[in-house]
CSV table of C-alpha atoms and ligand atoms in Angstrom, one decimal:
chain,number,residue,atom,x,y,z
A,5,UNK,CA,171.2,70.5,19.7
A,6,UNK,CA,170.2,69.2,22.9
A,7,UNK,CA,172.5,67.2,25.0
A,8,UNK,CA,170.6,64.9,27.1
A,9,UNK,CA,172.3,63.3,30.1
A,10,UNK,CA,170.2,60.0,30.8
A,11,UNK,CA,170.8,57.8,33.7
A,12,UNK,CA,168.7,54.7,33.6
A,13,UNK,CA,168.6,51.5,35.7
A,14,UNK,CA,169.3,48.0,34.3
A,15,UNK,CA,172.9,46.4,33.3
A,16,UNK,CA,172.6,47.3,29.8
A,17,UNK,CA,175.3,49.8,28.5
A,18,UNK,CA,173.7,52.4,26.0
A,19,UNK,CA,175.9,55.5,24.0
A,20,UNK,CA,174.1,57.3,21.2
A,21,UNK,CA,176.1,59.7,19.9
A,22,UNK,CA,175.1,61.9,16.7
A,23,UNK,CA,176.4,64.7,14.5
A,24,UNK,CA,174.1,67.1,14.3
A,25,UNK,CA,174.6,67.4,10.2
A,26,UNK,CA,173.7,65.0,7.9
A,27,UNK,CA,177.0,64.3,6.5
A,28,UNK,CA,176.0,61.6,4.1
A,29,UNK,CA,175.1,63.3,0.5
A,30,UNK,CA,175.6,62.2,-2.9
A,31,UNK,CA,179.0,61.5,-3.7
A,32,UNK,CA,181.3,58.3,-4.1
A,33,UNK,CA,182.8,56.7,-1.1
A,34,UNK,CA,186.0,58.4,-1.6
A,35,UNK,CA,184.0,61.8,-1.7
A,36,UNK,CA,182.1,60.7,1.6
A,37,UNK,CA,185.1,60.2,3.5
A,38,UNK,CA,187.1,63.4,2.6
A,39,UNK,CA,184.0,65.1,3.5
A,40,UNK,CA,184.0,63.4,6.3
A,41,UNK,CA,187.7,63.7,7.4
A,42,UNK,CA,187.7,67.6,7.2
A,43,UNK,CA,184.3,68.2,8.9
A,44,UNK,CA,185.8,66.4,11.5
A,45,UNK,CA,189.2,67.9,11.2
A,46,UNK,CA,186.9,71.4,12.0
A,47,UNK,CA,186.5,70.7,15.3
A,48,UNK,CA,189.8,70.2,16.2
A,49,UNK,CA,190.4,73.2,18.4
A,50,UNK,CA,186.9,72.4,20.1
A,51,UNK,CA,188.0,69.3,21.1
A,52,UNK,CA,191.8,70.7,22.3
A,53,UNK,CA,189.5,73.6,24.4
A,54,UNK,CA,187.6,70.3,26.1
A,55,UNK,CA,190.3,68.5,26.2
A,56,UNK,CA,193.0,71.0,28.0
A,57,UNK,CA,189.7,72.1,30.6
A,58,UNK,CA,189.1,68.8,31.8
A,59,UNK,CA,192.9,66.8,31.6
A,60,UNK,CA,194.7,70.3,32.4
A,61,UNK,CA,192.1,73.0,33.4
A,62,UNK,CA,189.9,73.8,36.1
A,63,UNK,CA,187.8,70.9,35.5
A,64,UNK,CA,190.8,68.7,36.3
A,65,UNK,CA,189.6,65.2,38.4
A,66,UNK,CA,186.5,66.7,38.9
A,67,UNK,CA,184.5,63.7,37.4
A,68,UNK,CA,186.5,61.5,39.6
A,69,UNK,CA,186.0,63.5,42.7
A,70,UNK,CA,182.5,63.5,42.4
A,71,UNK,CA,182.4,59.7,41.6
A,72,UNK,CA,184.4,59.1,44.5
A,73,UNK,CA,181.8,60.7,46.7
A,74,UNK,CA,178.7,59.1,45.6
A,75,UNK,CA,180.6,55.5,45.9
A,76,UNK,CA,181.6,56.3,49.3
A,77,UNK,CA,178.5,58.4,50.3
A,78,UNK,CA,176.4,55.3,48.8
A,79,UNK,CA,178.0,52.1,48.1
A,80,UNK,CA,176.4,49.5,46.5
A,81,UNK,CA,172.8,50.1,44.6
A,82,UNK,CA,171.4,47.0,43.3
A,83,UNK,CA,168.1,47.1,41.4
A,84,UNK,CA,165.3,47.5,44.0
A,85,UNK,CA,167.3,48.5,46.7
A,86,UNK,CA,166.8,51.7,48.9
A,87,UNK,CA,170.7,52.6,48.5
A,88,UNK,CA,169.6,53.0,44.4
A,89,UNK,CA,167.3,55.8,45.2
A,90,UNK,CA,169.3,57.5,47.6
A,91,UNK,CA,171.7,57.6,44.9
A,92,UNK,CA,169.2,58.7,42.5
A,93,UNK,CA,168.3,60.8,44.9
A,94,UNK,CA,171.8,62.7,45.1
A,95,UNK,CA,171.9,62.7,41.3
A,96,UNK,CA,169.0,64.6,40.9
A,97,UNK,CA,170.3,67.4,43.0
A,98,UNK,CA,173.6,66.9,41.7
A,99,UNK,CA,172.2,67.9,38.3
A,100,UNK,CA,170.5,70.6,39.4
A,101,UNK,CA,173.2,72.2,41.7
A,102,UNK,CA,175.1,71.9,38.4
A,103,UNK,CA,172.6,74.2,36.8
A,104,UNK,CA,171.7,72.2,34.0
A,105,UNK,CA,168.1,72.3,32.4
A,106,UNK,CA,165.1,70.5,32.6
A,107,UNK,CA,166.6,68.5,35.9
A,108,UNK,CA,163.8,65.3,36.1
A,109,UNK,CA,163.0,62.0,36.9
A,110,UNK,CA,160.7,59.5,35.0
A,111,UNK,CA,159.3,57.2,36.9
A,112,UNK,CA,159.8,53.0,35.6
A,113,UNK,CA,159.3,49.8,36.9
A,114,UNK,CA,162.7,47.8,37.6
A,115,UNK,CA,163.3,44.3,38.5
A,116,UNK,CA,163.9,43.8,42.3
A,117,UNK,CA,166.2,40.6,43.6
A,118,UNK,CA,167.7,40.1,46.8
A,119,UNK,CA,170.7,37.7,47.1
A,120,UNK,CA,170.2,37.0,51.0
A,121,UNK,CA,172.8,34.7,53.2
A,122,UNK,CA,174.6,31.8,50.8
A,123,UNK,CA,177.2,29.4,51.2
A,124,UNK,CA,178.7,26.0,49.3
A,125,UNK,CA,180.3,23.5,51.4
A,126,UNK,CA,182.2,20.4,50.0
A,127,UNK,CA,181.3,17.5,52.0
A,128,UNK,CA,182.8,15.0,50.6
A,129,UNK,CA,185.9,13.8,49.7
A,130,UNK,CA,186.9,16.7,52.2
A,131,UNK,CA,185.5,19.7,54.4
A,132,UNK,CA,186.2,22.4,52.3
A,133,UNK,CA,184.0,26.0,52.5
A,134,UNK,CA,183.9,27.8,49.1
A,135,UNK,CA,183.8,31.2,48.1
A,136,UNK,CA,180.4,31.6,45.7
A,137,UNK,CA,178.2,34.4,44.5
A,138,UNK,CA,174.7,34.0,43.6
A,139,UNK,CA,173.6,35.0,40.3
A,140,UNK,CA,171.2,37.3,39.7
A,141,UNK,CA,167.8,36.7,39.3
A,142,UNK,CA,168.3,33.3,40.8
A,143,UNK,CA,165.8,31.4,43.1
A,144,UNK,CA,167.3,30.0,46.0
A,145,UNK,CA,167.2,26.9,47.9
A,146,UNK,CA,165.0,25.7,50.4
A,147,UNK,CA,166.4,26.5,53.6
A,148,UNK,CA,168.4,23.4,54.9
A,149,UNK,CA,169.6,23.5,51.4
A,150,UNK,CA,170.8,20.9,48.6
A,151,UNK,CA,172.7,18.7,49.0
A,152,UNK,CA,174.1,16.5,46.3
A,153,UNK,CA,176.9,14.7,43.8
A,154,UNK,CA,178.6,17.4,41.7
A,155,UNK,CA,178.8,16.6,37.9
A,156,UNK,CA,181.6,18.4,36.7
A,157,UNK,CA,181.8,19.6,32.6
A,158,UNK,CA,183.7,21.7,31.2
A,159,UNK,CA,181.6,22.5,28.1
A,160,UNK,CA,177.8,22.3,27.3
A,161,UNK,CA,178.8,19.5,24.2
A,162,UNK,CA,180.3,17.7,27.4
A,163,UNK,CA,176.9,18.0,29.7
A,164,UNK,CA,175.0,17.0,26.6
A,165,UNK,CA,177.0,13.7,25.8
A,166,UNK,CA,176.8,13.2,29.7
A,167,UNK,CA,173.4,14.3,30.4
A,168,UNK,CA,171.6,10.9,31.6
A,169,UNK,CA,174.5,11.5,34.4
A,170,UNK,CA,173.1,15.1,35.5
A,171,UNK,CA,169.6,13.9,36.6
A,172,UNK,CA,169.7,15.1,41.2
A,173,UNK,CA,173.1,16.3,40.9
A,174,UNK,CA,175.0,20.0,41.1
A,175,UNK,CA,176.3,20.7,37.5
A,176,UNK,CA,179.7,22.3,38.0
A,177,UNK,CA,181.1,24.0,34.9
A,178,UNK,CA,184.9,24.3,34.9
A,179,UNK,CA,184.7,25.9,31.2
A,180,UNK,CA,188.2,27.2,30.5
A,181,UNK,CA,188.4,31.2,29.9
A,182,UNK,CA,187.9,32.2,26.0
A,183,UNK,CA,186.7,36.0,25.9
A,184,UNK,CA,184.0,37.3,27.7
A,185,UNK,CA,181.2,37.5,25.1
A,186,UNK,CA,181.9,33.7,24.1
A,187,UNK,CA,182.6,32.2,27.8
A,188,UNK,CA,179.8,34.6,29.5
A,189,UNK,CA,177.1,32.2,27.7
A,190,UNK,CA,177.8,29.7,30.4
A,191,UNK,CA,176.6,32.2,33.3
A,192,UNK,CA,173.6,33.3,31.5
A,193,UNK,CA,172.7,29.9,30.7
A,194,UNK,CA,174.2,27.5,32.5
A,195,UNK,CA,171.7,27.0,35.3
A,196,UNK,CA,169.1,26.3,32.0
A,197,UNK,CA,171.3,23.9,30.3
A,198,UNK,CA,171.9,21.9,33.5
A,199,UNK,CA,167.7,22.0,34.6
A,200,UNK,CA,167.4,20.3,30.9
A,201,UNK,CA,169.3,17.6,31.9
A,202,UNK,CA,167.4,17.2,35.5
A,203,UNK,CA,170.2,18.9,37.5
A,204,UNK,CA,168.7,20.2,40.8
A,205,UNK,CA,171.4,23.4,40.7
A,206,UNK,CA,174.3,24.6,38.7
A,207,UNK,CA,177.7,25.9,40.1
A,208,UNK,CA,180.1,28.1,37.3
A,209,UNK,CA,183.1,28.7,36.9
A,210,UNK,CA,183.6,32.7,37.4
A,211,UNK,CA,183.8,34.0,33.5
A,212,UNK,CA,187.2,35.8,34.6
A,213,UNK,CA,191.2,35.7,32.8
A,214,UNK,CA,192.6,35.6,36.3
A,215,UNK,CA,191.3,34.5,39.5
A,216,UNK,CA,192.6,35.3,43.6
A,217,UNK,CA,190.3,32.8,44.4
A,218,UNK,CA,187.3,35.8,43.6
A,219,UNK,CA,184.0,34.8,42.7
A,220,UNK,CA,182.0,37.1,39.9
A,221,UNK,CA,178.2,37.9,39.9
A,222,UNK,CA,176.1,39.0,37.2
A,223,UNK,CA,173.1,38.1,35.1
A,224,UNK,CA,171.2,34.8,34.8
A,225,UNK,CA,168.5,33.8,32.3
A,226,UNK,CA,165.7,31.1,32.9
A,227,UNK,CA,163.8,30.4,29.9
A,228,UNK,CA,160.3,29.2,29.8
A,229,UNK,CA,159.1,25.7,29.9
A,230,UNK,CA,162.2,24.7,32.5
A,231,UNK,CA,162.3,24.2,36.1
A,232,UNK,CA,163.8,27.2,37.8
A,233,UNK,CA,167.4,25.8,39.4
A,234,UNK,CA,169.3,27.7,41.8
A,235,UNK,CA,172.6,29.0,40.5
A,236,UNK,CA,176.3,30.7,41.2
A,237,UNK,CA,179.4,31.4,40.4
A,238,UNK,CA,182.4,29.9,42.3
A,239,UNK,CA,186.1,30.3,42.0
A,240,UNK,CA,188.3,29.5,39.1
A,241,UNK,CA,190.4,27.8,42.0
A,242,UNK,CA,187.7,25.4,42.8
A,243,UNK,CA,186.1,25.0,39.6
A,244,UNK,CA,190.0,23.1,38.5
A,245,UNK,CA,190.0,21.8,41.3
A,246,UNK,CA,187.0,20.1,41.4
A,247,UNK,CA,187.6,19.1,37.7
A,248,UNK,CA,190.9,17.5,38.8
A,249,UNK,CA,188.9,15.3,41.7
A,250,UNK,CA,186.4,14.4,38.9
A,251,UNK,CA,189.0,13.1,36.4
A,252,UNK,CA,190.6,10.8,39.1
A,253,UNK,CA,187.3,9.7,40.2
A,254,UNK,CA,186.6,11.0,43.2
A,255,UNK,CA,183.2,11.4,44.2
A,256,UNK,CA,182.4,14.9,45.0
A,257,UNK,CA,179.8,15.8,47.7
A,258,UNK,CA,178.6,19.7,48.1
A,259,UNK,CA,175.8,21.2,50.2
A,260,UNK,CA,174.4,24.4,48.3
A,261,UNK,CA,172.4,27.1,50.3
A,262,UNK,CA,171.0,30.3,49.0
A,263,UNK,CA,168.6,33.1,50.2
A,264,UNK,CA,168.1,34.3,46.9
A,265,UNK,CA,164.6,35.9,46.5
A,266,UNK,CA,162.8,37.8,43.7
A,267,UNK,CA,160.3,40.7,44.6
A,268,UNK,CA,157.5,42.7,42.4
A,269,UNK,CA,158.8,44.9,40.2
A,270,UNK,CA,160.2,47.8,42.3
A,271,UNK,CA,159.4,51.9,41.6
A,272,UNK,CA,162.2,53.9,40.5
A,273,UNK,CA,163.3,56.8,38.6
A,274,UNK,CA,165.3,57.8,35.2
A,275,UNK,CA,167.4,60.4,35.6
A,276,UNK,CA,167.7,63.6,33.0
A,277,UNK,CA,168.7,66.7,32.4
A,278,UNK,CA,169.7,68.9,29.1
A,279,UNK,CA,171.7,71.0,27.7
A,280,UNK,CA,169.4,72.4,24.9
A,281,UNK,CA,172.0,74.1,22.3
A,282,UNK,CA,171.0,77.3,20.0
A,283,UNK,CA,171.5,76.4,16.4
A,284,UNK,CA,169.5,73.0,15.9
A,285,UNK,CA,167.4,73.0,19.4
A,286,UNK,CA,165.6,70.1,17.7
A,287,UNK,CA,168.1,67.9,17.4
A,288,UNK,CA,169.2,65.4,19.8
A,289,UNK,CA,172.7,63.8,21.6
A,290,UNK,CA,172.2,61.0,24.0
A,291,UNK,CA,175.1,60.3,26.5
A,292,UNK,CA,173.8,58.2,29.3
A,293,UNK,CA,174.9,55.4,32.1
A,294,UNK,CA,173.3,53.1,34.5
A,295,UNK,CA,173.6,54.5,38.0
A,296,UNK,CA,172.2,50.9,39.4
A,297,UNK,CA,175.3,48.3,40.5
A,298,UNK,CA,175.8,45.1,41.8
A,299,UNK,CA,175.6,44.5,45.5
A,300,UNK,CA,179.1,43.2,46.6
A,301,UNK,CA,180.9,46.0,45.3
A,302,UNK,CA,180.7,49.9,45.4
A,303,UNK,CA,179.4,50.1,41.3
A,304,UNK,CA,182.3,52.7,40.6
A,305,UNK,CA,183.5,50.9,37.4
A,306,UNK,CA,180.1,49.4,36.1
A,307,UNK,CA,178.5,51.7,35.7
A,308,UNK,CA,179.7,54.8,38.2
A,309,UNK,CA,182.1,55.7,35.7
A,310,UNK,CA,180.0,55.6,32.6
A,311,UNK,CA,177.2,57.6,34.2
A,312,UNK,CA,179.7,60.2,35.8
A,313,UNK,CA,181.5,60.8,32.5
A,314,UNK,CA,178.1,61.1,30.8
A,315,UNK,CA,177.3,64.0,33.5
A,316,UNK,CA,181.1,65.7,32.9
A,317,UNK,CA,180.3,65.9,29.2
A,318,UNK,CA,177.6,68.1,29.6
A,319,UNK,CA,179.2,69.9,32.3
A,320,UNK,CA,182.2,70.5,30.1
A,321,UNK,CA,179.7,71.7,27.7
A,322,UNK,CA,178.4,74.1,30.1
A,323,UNK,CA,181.4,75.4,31.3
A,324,UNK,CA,182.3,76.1,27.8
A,325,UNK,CA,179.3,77.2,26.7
A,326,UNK,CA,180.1,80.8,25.7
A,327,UNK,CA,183.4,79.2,23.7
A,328,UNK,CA,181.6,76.7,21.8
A,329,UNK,CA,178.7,79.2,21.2
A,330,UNK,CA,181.1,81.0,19.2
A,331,UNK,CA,182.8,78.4,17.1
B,8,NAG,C1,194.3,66.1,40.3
B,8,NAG,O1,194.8,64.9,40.8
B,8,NAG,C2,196.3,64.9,40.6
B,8,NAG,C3,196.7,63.5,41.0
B,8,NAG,O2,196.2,63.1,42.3
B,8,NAG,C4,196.9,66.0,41.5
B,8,NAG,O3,198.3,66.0,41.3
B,8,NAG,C5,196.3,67.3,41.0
B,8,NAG,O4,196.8,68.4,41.9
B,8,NAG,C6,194.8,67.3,41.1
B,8,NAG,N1,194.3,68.6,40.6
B,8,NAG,C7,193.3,69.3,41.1
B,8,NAG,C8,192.8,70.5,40.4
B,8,NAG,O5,192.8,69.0,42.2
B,9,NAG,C1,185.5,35.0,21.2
B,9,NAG,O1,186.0,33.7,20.9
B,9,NAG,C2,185.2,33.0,20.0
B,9,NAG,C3,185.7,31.6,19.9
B,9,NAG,O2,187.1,31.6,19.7
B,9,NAG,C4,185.3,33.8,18.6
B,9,NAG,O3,184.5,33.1,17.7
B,9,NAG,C5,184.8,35.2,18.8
B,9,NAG,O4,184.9,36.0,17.7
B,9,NAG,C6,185.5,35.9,20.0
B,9,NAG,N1,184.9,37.1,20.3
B,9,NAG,C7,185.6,38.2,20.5
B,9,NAG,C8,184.8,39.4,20.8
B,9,NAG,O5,186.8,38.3,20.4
């Protein structure tokens, strides 16, 4: 079996993991499963070895240490950016200091977007400066900015009964937390939904449970055919608030500014290395991570941690190798 550590660049989370025997035969469900249950009963004292070396052993926090020092040495690496390839860079040797086999990079295009200076001031009916973050992949305004009435909704059904109403202004979606994968549709396509209906830029609520008045980046989509708005998130603080101004009446004023810009595709690398096993050298086990971040944070979560455990299970592998050779 080969083990194949794969760091790649994008936001997109991949795992493929695979036995390397074909477990399903003929043979009734029941039959499958027992089959099933006591090949993977087998490995029980392979997983206590890997287990007890890296919780208990002399690979204890060793994953975490070197996280720790590639967040610190690097600190944010957006897509594009020269901090990415310096991490990329450290990876590469990090792998190969490790002694792991066919260390390489493969070289890929990858989208490049900067989020330069922004800010959102209320104008009217007070001063007040807000906390935002650009999304990505959103165009930015022209540089004195726009200014405009804010058209609050808290649900695409409410924009579309109230669309005539969205033509010049800033959309502002106060949608109220669900889960992620159901509330997250209004960050990738709110800015999309509010350009349908004429809106000259769109201002989300951040898709978060629980807010100290902390705004959320992430991911954007235009779609073809509609103007190009820019678009970002703001606080679940404001985002009531401003509902609450809008359901008394109030007439809400806000001056948007953003620097965002989008580049050519940028040069950049996939990182690899192997582990290629003895008994089915054909055969293949993907672990993998995305060693590319978001800017206004140091990336140890999404996707440090993914990509550094992906590393620590082939160099628990490794370590072991003469112990699981023999199993
Ligand atoms: C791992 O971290 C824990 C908690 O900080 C500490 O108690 C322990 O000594 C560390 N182990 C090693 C091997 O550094
Ligand atoms: C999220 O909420 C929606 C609406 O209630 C529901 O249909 C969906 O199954 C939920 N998704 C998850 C992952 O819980």
């Amino acid at each position: 079996m080969t083990f194949l550590f794969f760091t790649f660049v994008g936001a997109v989370h991949l795992l493929s993991l695979g036995s390397g025997k074909a477990i399903y035969k003929n043979g009734s469900p029941q039959r499958i499963f027992e089959e099933m249950k006591e090949e993977i009963a087998s490995y029980g004292d392979i997983a206590k070895a890997i287990i007890n070396r890296a919780v208990y052993g002399e690979s204890q926090n060793r994953s975490y240490e070197r996280l720790a020092l590639l967040v610190d040495t690097v600190g944010p690496r957006l897509s594009g950016s020269e901090n990415l390839e310096k991490a990329i860079r450290i990876m590469y040797q990090n792998l190969q200091e490790n002694g792991l086999d066919n260390v390489h990079l493969e070289p890929v295009k990858i989208p490049h977007w900067e989020r330069g200076e922004e800010s959102a001031v209320m104008l009217e009916p007070r001063i007040h400066k807000m906390s935002i973050l650009g999304l990505g992949s959103s165009v930015g305004t022209p540089p004195e900015g726009i200014t405009a009435e804010a058209l609050v909704v808290t649900s695409f059904d409410e924009l579309q009964r109230r669309a005539p109403e969205a033509r010049g202004k800033i959309v502002v979606y106060n949608q109220p937390y669900v889960n992620y994968s159901r509330t997250v549709q209004y960050r990738i396509l709110g800015a999309f939904e509010a350009a349908k209906a004429g809106a000259l830029a769109s201002l989300i609520r951040s898709v978060a449970s629980f807010s100290i008045y902390s705004p959320h980046t992430g991911i954007q989509e235009y779609q073809e055919g509609v103007p190009k708005i820019p678009t970002a998130c703001i606080t679940v603080e404001d985002a009531e608030m401003m509902s609450r101004m809008a359901s008394r009446g109030i007439k809400i004023i806000i001056q948007l500014k953003m620097g965002a810009k989008t580049y050519p595709d940028a040069d950049s690398f996939n990182t690899v290395a192997e582990i290629t096993g003895r008994k089915y050298p054909e055969q293949v086990v993907l672990v993998s991570g995305h060693l590319d971040s978001w800017d206004v944070g140091q990336g140890a979560m999404d996707d440090g941690g993914g990509a550094f455990i992906s590393w620590e299970a082939l160099s628990l592998i490794k370590d072991l190798g003469k112990y699981l050779e023999n199993c």
